[in-house]
Amino acid sequence: MSQPMFSKVLSRVLSALMKSVRSYIIFPEVGELATVKGDFYTLGHIPNVIGAIDGTHVALVPPRDREQVYRNRKSYHSMNIQVVCLADQYISHVNAKFPGSVHDAYILRNSSIPYVMEQLQRHRVWLVGDSGYPNLSWLLTPVRNPRTRAEERYNEAHGRTRRVIERTFGLLKARFRCLHMTGGSLMYSPKKVCHIIVACCMLHNLALRRQVPFLQEDGRDGGVVAAVEPEESDEEEDDGAETDNRDRIIEQYFQ
């Protein structure tokens, strides 16, 4: 198949898939919260967690007139993708519209996640994220410079809980190598790259729900571990007004 024909077919497939996003990428509903919280509790014994959040970069060839906007802190061009996942690596939310130069915390503020989580606060649930995010009433981050054994235990539990998002990125990029650096840069418009990313997340969820096995080619370049790219996060200072919730959790569960 010629490249022009492939591109035309790809556009039609992506257009069809985008109409069904809400059927394949679904945030937990109220009736599912107990099960979701239980699944996360087995990971790190932090109560009431319903998602792990983080960002990852997908390389692309940038528009010539906006090249700098897509240059990330690692000096290559990308889209910065924000994902929330469940304990079984199911992707419950994806935001794929921001260029690589945009910080994770900015993407969070400009997504639907704050609204969704605020609507769920009467159920006392939260997400876990790395230190690139602010500590909020519904978003738990690690304690910077822990001073007590309880804070150290909390950080250890937080790390065990949050690592599921890293494993999710690893599996997603191993299944769909076009999203991984080893697959090169996507040579499409940013809008089309966003649609490709969302489509891959949809198919990832479909594979999980239908228990499609991940077939490792070999241990050298086909495994999930090889697909994981080291992620660096720009640490933000904790918002002092929002640390009370985390402090209560540390005092109640990690003393």
PDB file of C-alpha atoms in Angstrom:
ATOM      1  CA  MET A   1       0.000   0.000   0.000  1.00  0.00           C
ATOM      2  CA  SER A   2       1.353   3.440  -0.918  1.00  0.00           C
ATOM      3  CA  GLN A   3       1.933   6.059   1.791  1.00  0.00           C
ATOM      4  CA  PRO A   4      -0.825   8.381   0.471  1.00  0.00           C
ATOM      5  CA  MET A   5      -3.315   5.487   0.467  1.00  0.00           C
ATOM      6  CA  PHE A   6      -2.241   4.400   3.969  1.00  0.00           C
ATOM      7  CA  SER A   7      -2.650   7.941   5.250  1.00  0.00           C
ATOM      8  CA  LYS A   8      -6.133   8.162   3.730  1.00  0.00           C
ATOM      9  CA  VAL A   9      -7.208   4.853   5.271  1.00  0.00           C
ATOM     10  CA  LEU A  10      -5.691   5.823   8.619  1.00  0.00           C
ATOM     11  CA  SER A  11      -7.687   9.057   8.630  1.00  0.00           C
ATOM     12  CA  ARG A  12     -10.932   7.145   8.047  1.00  0.00           C
ATOM     13  CA  VAL A  13     -10.143   4.614  10.776  1.00  0.00           C
ATOM     14  CA  LEU A  14      -9.226   7.329  13.271  1.00  0.00           C
ATOM     15  CA  SER A  15     -12.377   9.282  12.457  1.00  0.00           C
ATOM     16  CA  ALA A  16     -14.490   6.209  13.151  1.00  0.00           C
ATOM     17  CA  LEU A  17     -12.674   5.414  16.398  1.00  0.00           C
ATOM     18  CA  MET A  18     -12.954   8.969  17.747  1.00  0.00           C
ATOM     19  CA  LYS A  19     -16.746   8.639  17.645  1.00  0.00           C
ATOM     20  CA  SER A  20     -16.528   5.788  20.177  1.00  0.00           C
ATOM     21  CA  VAL A  21     -13.986   7.167  22.652  1.00  0.00           C
ATOM     22  CA  ARG A  22     -16.517   7.377  25.492  1.00  0.00           C
ATOM     23  CA  SER A  23     -17.274   3.673  25.075  1.00  0.00           C
ATOM     24  CA  TYR A  24     -13.665   2.588  25.595  1.00  0.00           C
ATOM     25  CA  ILE A  25     -12.076   5.191  27.884  1.00  0.00           C
ATOM     26  CA  ILE A  26     -14.340   5.467  30.902  1.00  0.00           C
ATOM     27  CA  PHE A  27     -13.739   7.077  34.307  1.00  0.00           C
ATOM     28  CA  PRO A  28     -15.039   4.986  37.238  1.00  0.00           C
ATOM     29  CA  GLU A  29     -18.662   5.596  38.113  1.00  0.00           C
ATOM     30  CA  VAL A  30     -19.890   5.938  41.678  1.00  0.00           C
ATOM     31  CA  GLY A  31     -21.108   2.344  41.806  1.00  0.00           C
ATOM     32  CA  GLU A  32     -17.625   1.095  40.847  1.00  0.00           C
ATOM     33  CA  LEU A  33     -15.628   3.124  43.365  1.00  0.00           C
ATOM     34  CA  ALA A  34     -15.524   0.464  46.093  1.00  0.00           C
ATOM     35  CA  THR A  35     -14.025  -2.110  43.719  1.00  0.00           C
ATOM     36  CA  VAL A  36     -11.542   0.373  42.263  1.00  0.00           C
ATOM     37  CA  LYS A  37     -10.431   1.496  45.740  1.00  0.00           C
ATOM     38  CA  GLY A  38      -9.986  -2.112  46.819  1.00  0.00           C
ATOM     39  CA  ASP A  39      -7.818  -2.894  43.802  1.00  0.00           C
ATOM     40  CA  PHE A  40      -5.562   0.082  44.489  1.00  0.00           C
ATOM     41  CA  TYR A  41      -5.348  -0.704  48.202  1.00  0.00           C
ATOM     42  CA  THR A  42      -3.694  -4.030  47.397  1.00  0.00           C
ATOM     43  CA  LEU A  43      -0.865  -2.164  45.639  1.00  0.00           C
ATOM     44  CA  GLY A  44       0.352   0.105  48.430  1.00  0.00           C
ATOM     45  CA  HIS A  45      -2.241   0.095  51.248  1.00  0.00           C
ATOM     46  CA  ILE A  46      -3.255   3.724  50.698  1.00  0.00           C
ATOM     47  CA  PRO A  47      -7.040   3.960  51.150  1.00  0.00           C
ATOM     48  CA  ASN A  48      -9.563   5.511  48.742  1.00  0.00           C
ATOM     49  CA  VAL A  49      -7.303   5.763  45.683  1.00  0.00           C
ATOM     50  CA  ILE A  50      -9.205   5.545  42.383  1.00  0.00           C
ATOM     51  CA  GLY A  51      -6.463   6.392  39.896  1.00  0.00           C
ATOM     52  CA  ALA A  52      -2.792   7.054  39.212  1.00  0.00           C
ATOM     53  CA  ILE A  53      -1.969  10.066  37.037  1.00  0.00           C
ATOM     54  CA  ASP A  54       1.116  11.016  35.061  1.00  0.00           C
ATOM     55  CA  GLY A  55       2.308  12.337  31.738  1.00  0.00           C
ATOM     56  CA  THR A  56       4.442  10.787  29.027  1.00  0.00           C
ATOM     57  CA  HIS A  57       5.834  12.104  25.747  1.00  0.00           C
ATOM     58  CA  VAL A  58       5.154  10.851  22.227  1.00  0.00           C
ATOM     59  CA  ALA A  59       7.608  12.095  19.617  1.00  0.00           C
ATOM     60  CA  LEU A  60       6.397  13.845  16.466  1.00  0.00           C
ATOM     61  CA  VAL A  61       7.743  15.956  13.625  1.00  0.00           C
ATOM     62  CA  PRO A  62       6.586  19.475  14.594  1.00  0.00           C
ATOM     63  CA  PRO A  63       4.992  22.109  12.371  1.00  0.00           C
ATOM     64  CA  ARG A  64       7.762  24.329  11.032  1.00  0.00           C
ATOM     65  CA  ASP A  65       6.175  27.549  12.230  1.00  0.00           C
ATOM     66  CA  ARG A  66       5.694  26.255  15.810  1.00  0.00           C
ATOM     67  CA  GLU A  67       8.755  24.086  16.291  1.00  0.00           C
ATOM     68  CA  GLN A  68       9.687  25.512  19.713  1.00  0.00           C
ATOM     69  CA  VAL A  69       6.247  24.899  21.164  1.00  0.00           C
ATOM     70  CA  TYR A  70       6.708  21.147  20.714  1.00  0.00           C
ATOM     71  CA  ARG A  71      10.278  20.956  22.057  1.00  0.00           C
ATOM     72  CA  ASN A  72      10.198  19.313  25.476  1.00  0.00           C
ATOM     73  CA  ARG A  73      12.692  19.517  28.336  1.00  0.00           C
ATOM     74  CA  LYS A  74      14.647  16.608  26.861  1.00  0.00           C
ATOM     75  CA  SER A  75      15.150  18.662  23.685  1.00  0.00           C
ATOM     76  CA  TYR A  76      13.087  16.583  21.275  1.00  0.00           C
ATOM     77  CA  HIS A  77       9.660  17.367  19.830  1.00  0.00           C
ATOM     78  CA  SER A  78       6.624  15.675  21.302  1.00  0.00           C
ATOM     79  CA  MET A  79       3.053  15.740  22.531  1.00  0.00           C
ATOM     80  CA  ASN A  80       2.772  15.568  26.332  1.00  0.00           C
ATOM     81  CA  ILE A  81       0.093  13.002  27.152  1.00  0.00           C
ATOM     82  CA  GLN A  82      -1.721  13.003  30.500  1.00  0.00           C
ATOM     83  CA  VAL A  83      -3.163   9.638  31.506  1.00  0.00           C
ATOM     84  CA  VAL A  84      -5.102   8.325  34.499  1.00  0.00           C
ATOM     85  CA  CYS A  85      -5.110   4.563  34.950  1.00  0.00           C
ATOM     86  CA  LEU A  86      -6.702   1.993  37.241  1.00  0.00           C
ATOM     87  CA  ALA A  87      -4.888  -0.663  39.240  1.00  0.00           C
ATOM     88  CA  ASP A  88      -5.204  -3.164  36.375  1.00  0.00           C
ATOM     89  CA  GLN A  89      -3.588  -0.686  33.893  1.00  0.00           C
ATOM     90  CA  TYR A  90      -6.929   0.211  32.276  1.00  0.00           C
ATOM     91  CA  ILE A  91      -6.775   3.814  31.033  1.00  0.00           C
ATOM     92  CA  SER A  92      -9.690   5.771  32.509  1.00  0.00           C
ATOM     93  CA  HIS A  93      -8.748   9.198  31.141  1.00  0.00           C
ATOM     94  CA  VAL A  94      -6.404  10.551  28.465  1.00  0.00           C
ATOM     95  CA  ASN A  95      -5.619  14.132  27.477  1.00  0.00           C
ATOM     96  CA  ALA A  96      -3.524  14.224  24.307  1.00  0.00           C
ATOM     97  CA  LYS A  97      -3.858  17.782  23.046  1.00  0.00           C
ATOM     98  CA  PHE A  98      -0.882  19.585  24.639  1.00  0.00           C
ATOM     99  CA  PRO A  99       2.590  20.030  23.076  1.00  0.00           C
ATOM    100  CA  GLY A 100       5.747  18.756  24.741  1.00  0.00           C
ATOM    101  CA  SER A 101       6.794  22.114  26.203  1.00  0.00           C
ATOM    102  CA  VAL A 102       3.715  22.218  28.457  1.00  0.00           C
ATOM    103  CA  HIS A 103       4.191  21.117  32.076  1.00  0.00           C
ATOM    104  CA  ASP A 104       2.165  18.251  33.601  1.00  0.00           C
ATOM    105  CA  ALA A 105       0.607  20.516  36.245  1.00  0.00           C
ATOM    106  CA  TYR A 106      -0.637  22.933  33.567  1.00  0.00           C
ATOM    107  CA  ILE A 107      -2.247  20.075  31.627  1.00  0.00           C
ATOM    108  CA  LEU A 108      -3.965  18.925  34.806  1.00  0.00           C
ATOM    109  CA  ARG A 109      -5.402  22.378  35.499  1.00  0.00           C
ATOM    110  CA  ASN A 110      -6.737  22.590  31.946  1.00  0.00           C
ATOM    111  CA  SER A 111      -8.335  19.151  31.822  1.00  0.00           C
ATOM    112  CA  SER A 112     -11.664  17.806  33.042  1.00  0.00           C
ATOM    113  CA  ILE A 113     -10.005  15.873  35.881  1.00  0.00           C
ATOM    114  CA  PRO A 114     -10.271  18.631  38.544  1.00  0.00           C
ATOM    115  CA  TYR A 115     -13.996  18.981  37.870  1.00  0.00           C
ATOM    116  CA  VAL A 116     -14.580  15.220  37.908  1.00  0.00           C
ATOM    117  CA  MET A 117     -12.633  14.721  41.140  1.00  0.00           C
ATOM    118  CA  GLU A 118     -14.312  17.649  42.883  1.00  0.00           C
ATOM    119  CA  GLN A 119     -17.687  16.110  42.046  1.00  0.00           C
ATOM    120  CA  LEU A 120     -16.534  12.903  43.747  1.00  0.00           C
ATOM    121  CA  GLN A 121     -15.176  14.500  46.929  1.00  0.00           C
ATOM    122  CA  ARG A 122     -18.182  13.496  48.996  1.00  0.00           C
ATOM    123  CA  HIS A 123     -16.902   9.934  48.506  1.00  0.00           C
ATOM    124  CA  ARG A 124     -13.443  10.891  49.871  1.00  0.00           C
ATOM    125  CA  VAL A 125     -11.461   9.561  46.923  1.00  0.00           C
ATOM    126  CA  TRP A 126      -8.212  10.717  45.367  1.00  0.00           C
ATOM    127  CA  LEU A 127      -5.615  10.188  42.701  1.00  0.00           C
ATOM    128  CA  VAL A 128      -1.888   9.619  43.241  1.00  0.00           C
ATOM    129  CA  GLY A 129       0.688  11.543  41.228  1.00  0.00           C
ATOM    130  CA  ASP A 130       4.402  12.277  41.297  1.00  0.00           C
ATOM    131  CA  SER A 131       6.055  15.447  42.567  1.00  0.00           C
ATOM    132  CA  GLY A 132       5.500  17.155  39.215  1.00  0.00           C
ATOM    133  CA  TYR A 133       1.946  17.778  40.417  1.00  0.00           C
ATOM    134  CA  PRO A 134       0.709  20.016  43.247  1.00  0.00           C
ATOM    135  CA  ASN A 135      -0.619  18.322  46.356  1.00  0.00           C
ATOM    136  CA  LEU A 136      -4.402  18.854  46.293  1.00  0.00           C
ATOM    137  CA  SER A 137      -7.362  17.711  48.359  1.00  0.00           C
ATOM    138  CA  TRP A 138      -7.996  14.991  45.738  1.00  0.00           C
ATOM    139  CA  LEU A 139      -4.416  14.430  44.516  1.00  0.00           C
ATOM    140  CA  LEU A 140      -1.785  12.833  46.740  1.00  0.00           C
ATOM    141  CA  THR A 141       1.883  13.466  45.979  1.00  0.00           C
ATOM    142  CA  PRO A 142       5.038  12.274  47.772  1.00  0.00           C
ATOM    143  CA  VAL A 143       6.357  14.148  50.793  1.00  0.00           C
ATOM    144  CA  ARG A 144       9.427  16.108  49.785  1.00  0.00           C
ATOM    145  CA  ASN A 145      12.292  15.668  52.264  1.00  0.00           C
ATOM    146  CA  PRO A 146      10.448  13.300  54.669  1.00  0.00           C
ATOM    147  CA  ARG A 147      11.425  13.929  58.290  1.00  0.00           C
ATOM    148  CA  THR A 148       9.691  11.081  60.107  1.00  0.00           C
ATOM    149  CA  ARG A 149       9.478   7.324  59.680  1.00  0.00           C
ATOM    150  CA  ALA A 150       5.723   7.704  59.063  1.00  0.00           C
ATOM    151  CA  GLU A 151       6.403  10.039  56.137  1.00  0.00           C
ATOM    152  CA  GLU A 152       8.965   7.591  54.774  1.00  0.00           C
ATOM    153  CA  ARG A 153       6.449   4.739  55.023  1.00  0.00           C
ATOM    154  CA  TYR A 154       3.866   6.888  53.244  1.00  0.00           C
ATOM    155  CA  ASN A 155       6.325   7.672  50.444  1.00  0.00           C
ATOM    156  CA  GLU A 156       7.134   3.973  50.052  1.00  0.00           C
ATOM    157  CA  ALA A 157       3.413   3.112  49.866  1.00  0.00           C
ATOM    158  CA  HIS A 158       2.817   5.988  47.470  1.00  0.00           C
ATOM    159  CA  GLY A 159       5.602   4.737  45.208  1.00  0.00           C
ATOM    160  CA  ARG A 160       4.195   1.193  45.136  1.00  0.00           C
ATOM    161  CA  THR A 161       0.752   2.578  44.283  1.00  0.00           C
ATOM    162  CA  ARG A 162       1.873   5.075  41.654  1.00  0.00           C
ATOM    163  CA  ARG A 163       4.147   2.662  39.770  1.00  0.00           C
ATOM    164  CA  VAL A 164       1.097   1.211  38.039  1.00  0.00           C
ATOM    165  CA  ILE A 165       0.996   4.258  35.742  1.00  0.00           C
ATOM    166  CA  GLU A 166       4.612   3.615  34.707  1.00  0.00           C
ATOM    167  CA  ARG A 167       3.746  -0.017  33.954  1.00  0.00           C
ATOM    168  CA  THR A 168       0.734   1.194  31.975  1.00  0.00           C
ATOM    169  CA  PHE A 169       2.916   3.446  29.825  1.00  0.00           C
ATOM    170  CA  GLY A 170       5.331   0.571  29.343  1.00  0.00           C
ATOM    171  CA  LEU A 171       2.634  -1.828  28.173  1.00  0.00           C
ATOM    172  CA  LEU A 172       0.943   0.815  25.984  1.00  0.00           C
ATOM    173  CA  LYS A 173       4.190   1.712  24.222  1.00  0.00           C
ATOM    174  CA  ALA A 174       5.232  -1.910  23.902  1.00  0.00           C
ATOM    175  CA  ARG A 175       1.958  -2.805  22.182  1.00  0.00           C
ATOM    176  CA  PHE A 176       2.008   0.290  19.982  1.00  0.00           C
ATOM    177  CA  ARG A 177       5.627   0.999  19.116  1.00  0.00           C
ATOM    178  CA  CYS A 178       4.660   4.092  17.129  1.00  0.00           C
ATOM    179  CA  LEU A 179       4.277   5.762  20.552  1.00  0.00           C
ATOM    180  CA  HIS A 180       7.762   4.772  21.693  1.00  0.00           C
ATOM    181  CA  MET A 181      11.009   6.508  20.850  1.00  0.00           C
ATOM    182  CA  THR A 182      12.285   3.368  19.122  1.00  0.00           C
ATOM    183  CA  GLY A 183       9.410   3.702  16.648  1.00  0.00           C
ATOM    184  CA  GLY A 184      10.697   7.083  15.507  1.00  0.00           C
ATOM    185  CA  SER A 185       8.685  10.315  15.352  1.00  0.00           C
ATOM    186  CA  LEU A 186       5.106  10.376  14.093  1.00  0.00           C
ATOM    187  CA  MET A 187       5.071  12.309  10.820  1.00  0.00           C
ATOM    188  CA  TYR A 188       1.532  13.675  10.977  1.00  0.00           C
ATOM    189  CA  SER A 189      -0.111  16.894  12.068  1.00  0.00           C
ATOM    190  CA  PRO A 190      -0.395  17.390  15.862  1.00  0.00           C
ATOM    191  CA  LYS A 191      -4.170  16.873  15.669  1.00  0.00           C
ATOM    192  CA  LYS A 192      -3.745  13.557  13.870  1.00  0.00           C
ATOM    193  CA  VAL A 193      -1.028  12.489  16.311  1.00  0.00           C
ATOM    194  CA  CYS A 194      -3.467  13.179  19.153  1.00  0.00           C
ATOM    195  CA  HIS A 195      -6.056  10.973  17.475  1.00  0.00           C
ATOM    196  CA  ILE A 196      -3.482   8.194  17.003  1.00  0.00           C
ATOM    197  CA  ILE A 197      -2.571   8.331  20.690  1.00  0.00           C
ATOM    198  CA  VAL A 198      -6.194   8.219  21.836  1.00  0.00           C
ATOM    199  CA  ALA A 199      -6.916   5.347  19.414  1.00  0.00           C
ATOM    200  CA  CYS A 200      -3.987   3.389  20.853  1.00  0.00           C
ATOM    201  CA  CYS A 201      -5.343   3.968  24.375  1.00  0.00           C
ATOM    202  CA  MET A 202      -8.760   2.716  23.272  1.00  0.00           C
ATOM    203  CA  LEU A 203      -7.250  -0.422  21.743  1.00  0.00           C
ATOM    204  CA  HIS A 204      -5.092  -0.920  24.833  1.00  0.00           C
ATOM    205  CA  ASN A 205      -8.243  -0.955  26.988  1.00  0.00           C
ATOM    206  CA  LEU A 206     -10.009  -3.282  24.569  1.00  0.00           C
ATOM    207  CA  ALA A 207      -7.063  -5.686  24.696  1.00  0.00           C
ATOM    208  CA  LEU A 208      -7.123  -5.668  28.498  1.00  0.00           C
ATOM    209  CA  ARG A 209     -10.858  -6.242  28.765  1.00  0.00           C
ATOM    210  CA  ARG A 210     -10.742  -9.067  26.219  1.00  0.00           C
ATOM    211  CA  GLN A 211      -7.586 -10.508  27.832  1.00  0.00           C
ATOM    212  CA  VAL A 212      -5.525 -10.342  24.658  1.00  0.00           C
ATOM    213  CA  PRO A 213      -2.052 -11.544  25.664  1.00  0.00           C
ATOM    214  CA  PHE A 214       0.963  -9.329  25.173  1.00  0.00           C
ATOM    215  CA  LEU A 215       3.439 -11.300  23.082  1.00  0.00           C
ATOM    216  CA  GLN A 216       7.056 -10.460  23.844  1.00  0.00           C
ATOM    217  CA  GLU A 217       9.274 -10.815  20.799  1.00  0.00           C
ATOM    218  CA  ASP A 218      12.413 -11.380  22.846  1.00  0.00           C
ATOM    219  CA  GLY A 219      14.199 -10.028  25.893  1.00  0.00           C
ATOM    220  CA  ARG A 220      16.362  -7.614  23.949  1.00  0.00           C
ATOM    221  CA  ASP A 221      13.871  -5.202  22.404  1.00  0.00           C
ATOM    222  CA  GLY A 222      10.392  -6.674  22.552  1.00  0.00           C
ATOM    223  CA  GLY A 223       9.674  -6.660  26.268  1.00  0.00           C
ATOM    224  CA  VAL A 224       7.586  -4.272  28.293  1.00  0.00           C
ATOM    225  CA  VAL A 225      10.607  -3.108  30.277  1.00  0.00           C
ATOM    226  CA  ALA A 226      12.364  -2.048  27.092  1.00  0.00           C
ATOM    227  CA  ALA A 227       9.348   0.038  26.171  1.00  0.00           C
ATOM    228  CA  VAL A 228       9.482   2.148  29.308  1.00  0.00           C
ATOM    229  CA  GLU A 229      11.232   5.481  28.840  1.00  0.00           C
ATOM    230  CA  PRO A 230      12.664   7.145  31.955  1.00  0.00           C
ATOM    231  CA  GLU A 231      10.388  10.003  32.903  1.00  0.00           C
ATOM    232  CA  GLU A 232      11.652  13.061  34.734  1.00  0.00           C
ATOM    233  CA  SER A 233       9.303  15.326  36.622  1.00  0.00           C
ATOM    234  CA  ASP A 234       9.735  18.997  37.453  1.00  0.00           C
ATOM    235  CA  GLU A 235       9.082  19.141  41.160  1.00  0.00           C
ATOM    236  CA  GLU A 236       6.666  21.737  42.471  1.00  0.00           C
ATOM    237  CA  GLU A 237       6.508  23.013  46.005  1.00  0.00           C
ATOM    238  CA  ASP A 238       3.596  21.655  48.012  1.00  0.00           C
ATOM    239  CA  ASP A 239       0.681  24.009  48.442  1.00  0.00           C
ATOM    240  CA  GLY A 240       0.610  24.324  52.225  1.00  0.00           C
ATOM    241  CA  ALA A 241      -3.167  24.779  52.307  1.00  0.00           C
ATOM    242  CA  GLU A 242      -3.626  21.416  50.632  1.00  0.00           C
ATOM    243  CA  THR A 243      -1.291  19.238  52.709  1.00  0.00           C
ATOM    244  CA  ASP A 244      -3.761  18.669  55.541  1.00  0.00           C
ATOM    245  CA  ASN A 245      -5.442  15.794  53.740  1.00  0.00           C
ATOM    246  CA  ARG A 246      -2.131  14.026  53.133  1.00  0.00           C
ATOM    247  CA  ASP A 247      -1.024  14.705  56.715  1.00  0.00           C
ATOM    248  CA  ARG A 248      -4.225  13.098  58.041  1.00  0.00           C
ATOM    249  CA  ILE A 249      -3.601  10.006  55.918  1.00  0.00           C
ATOM    250  CA  ILE A 250      -0.022   9.746  57.156  1.00  0.00           C
ATOM    251  CA  GLU A 251      -1.102  10.155  60.771  1.00  0.00           C
ATOM    252  CA  GLN A 252      -3.971   7.675  60.503  1.00  0.00           C
ATOM    253  CA  TYR A 253      -2.392   4.932  58.390  1.00  0.00           C
ATOM    254  CA  PHE A 254       1.414   5.202  58.535  1.00  0.00           C
ATOM    255  CA  GLN A 255       2.361   6.031  62.120  1.00  0.00           C
TER     256      GLN A 255
END
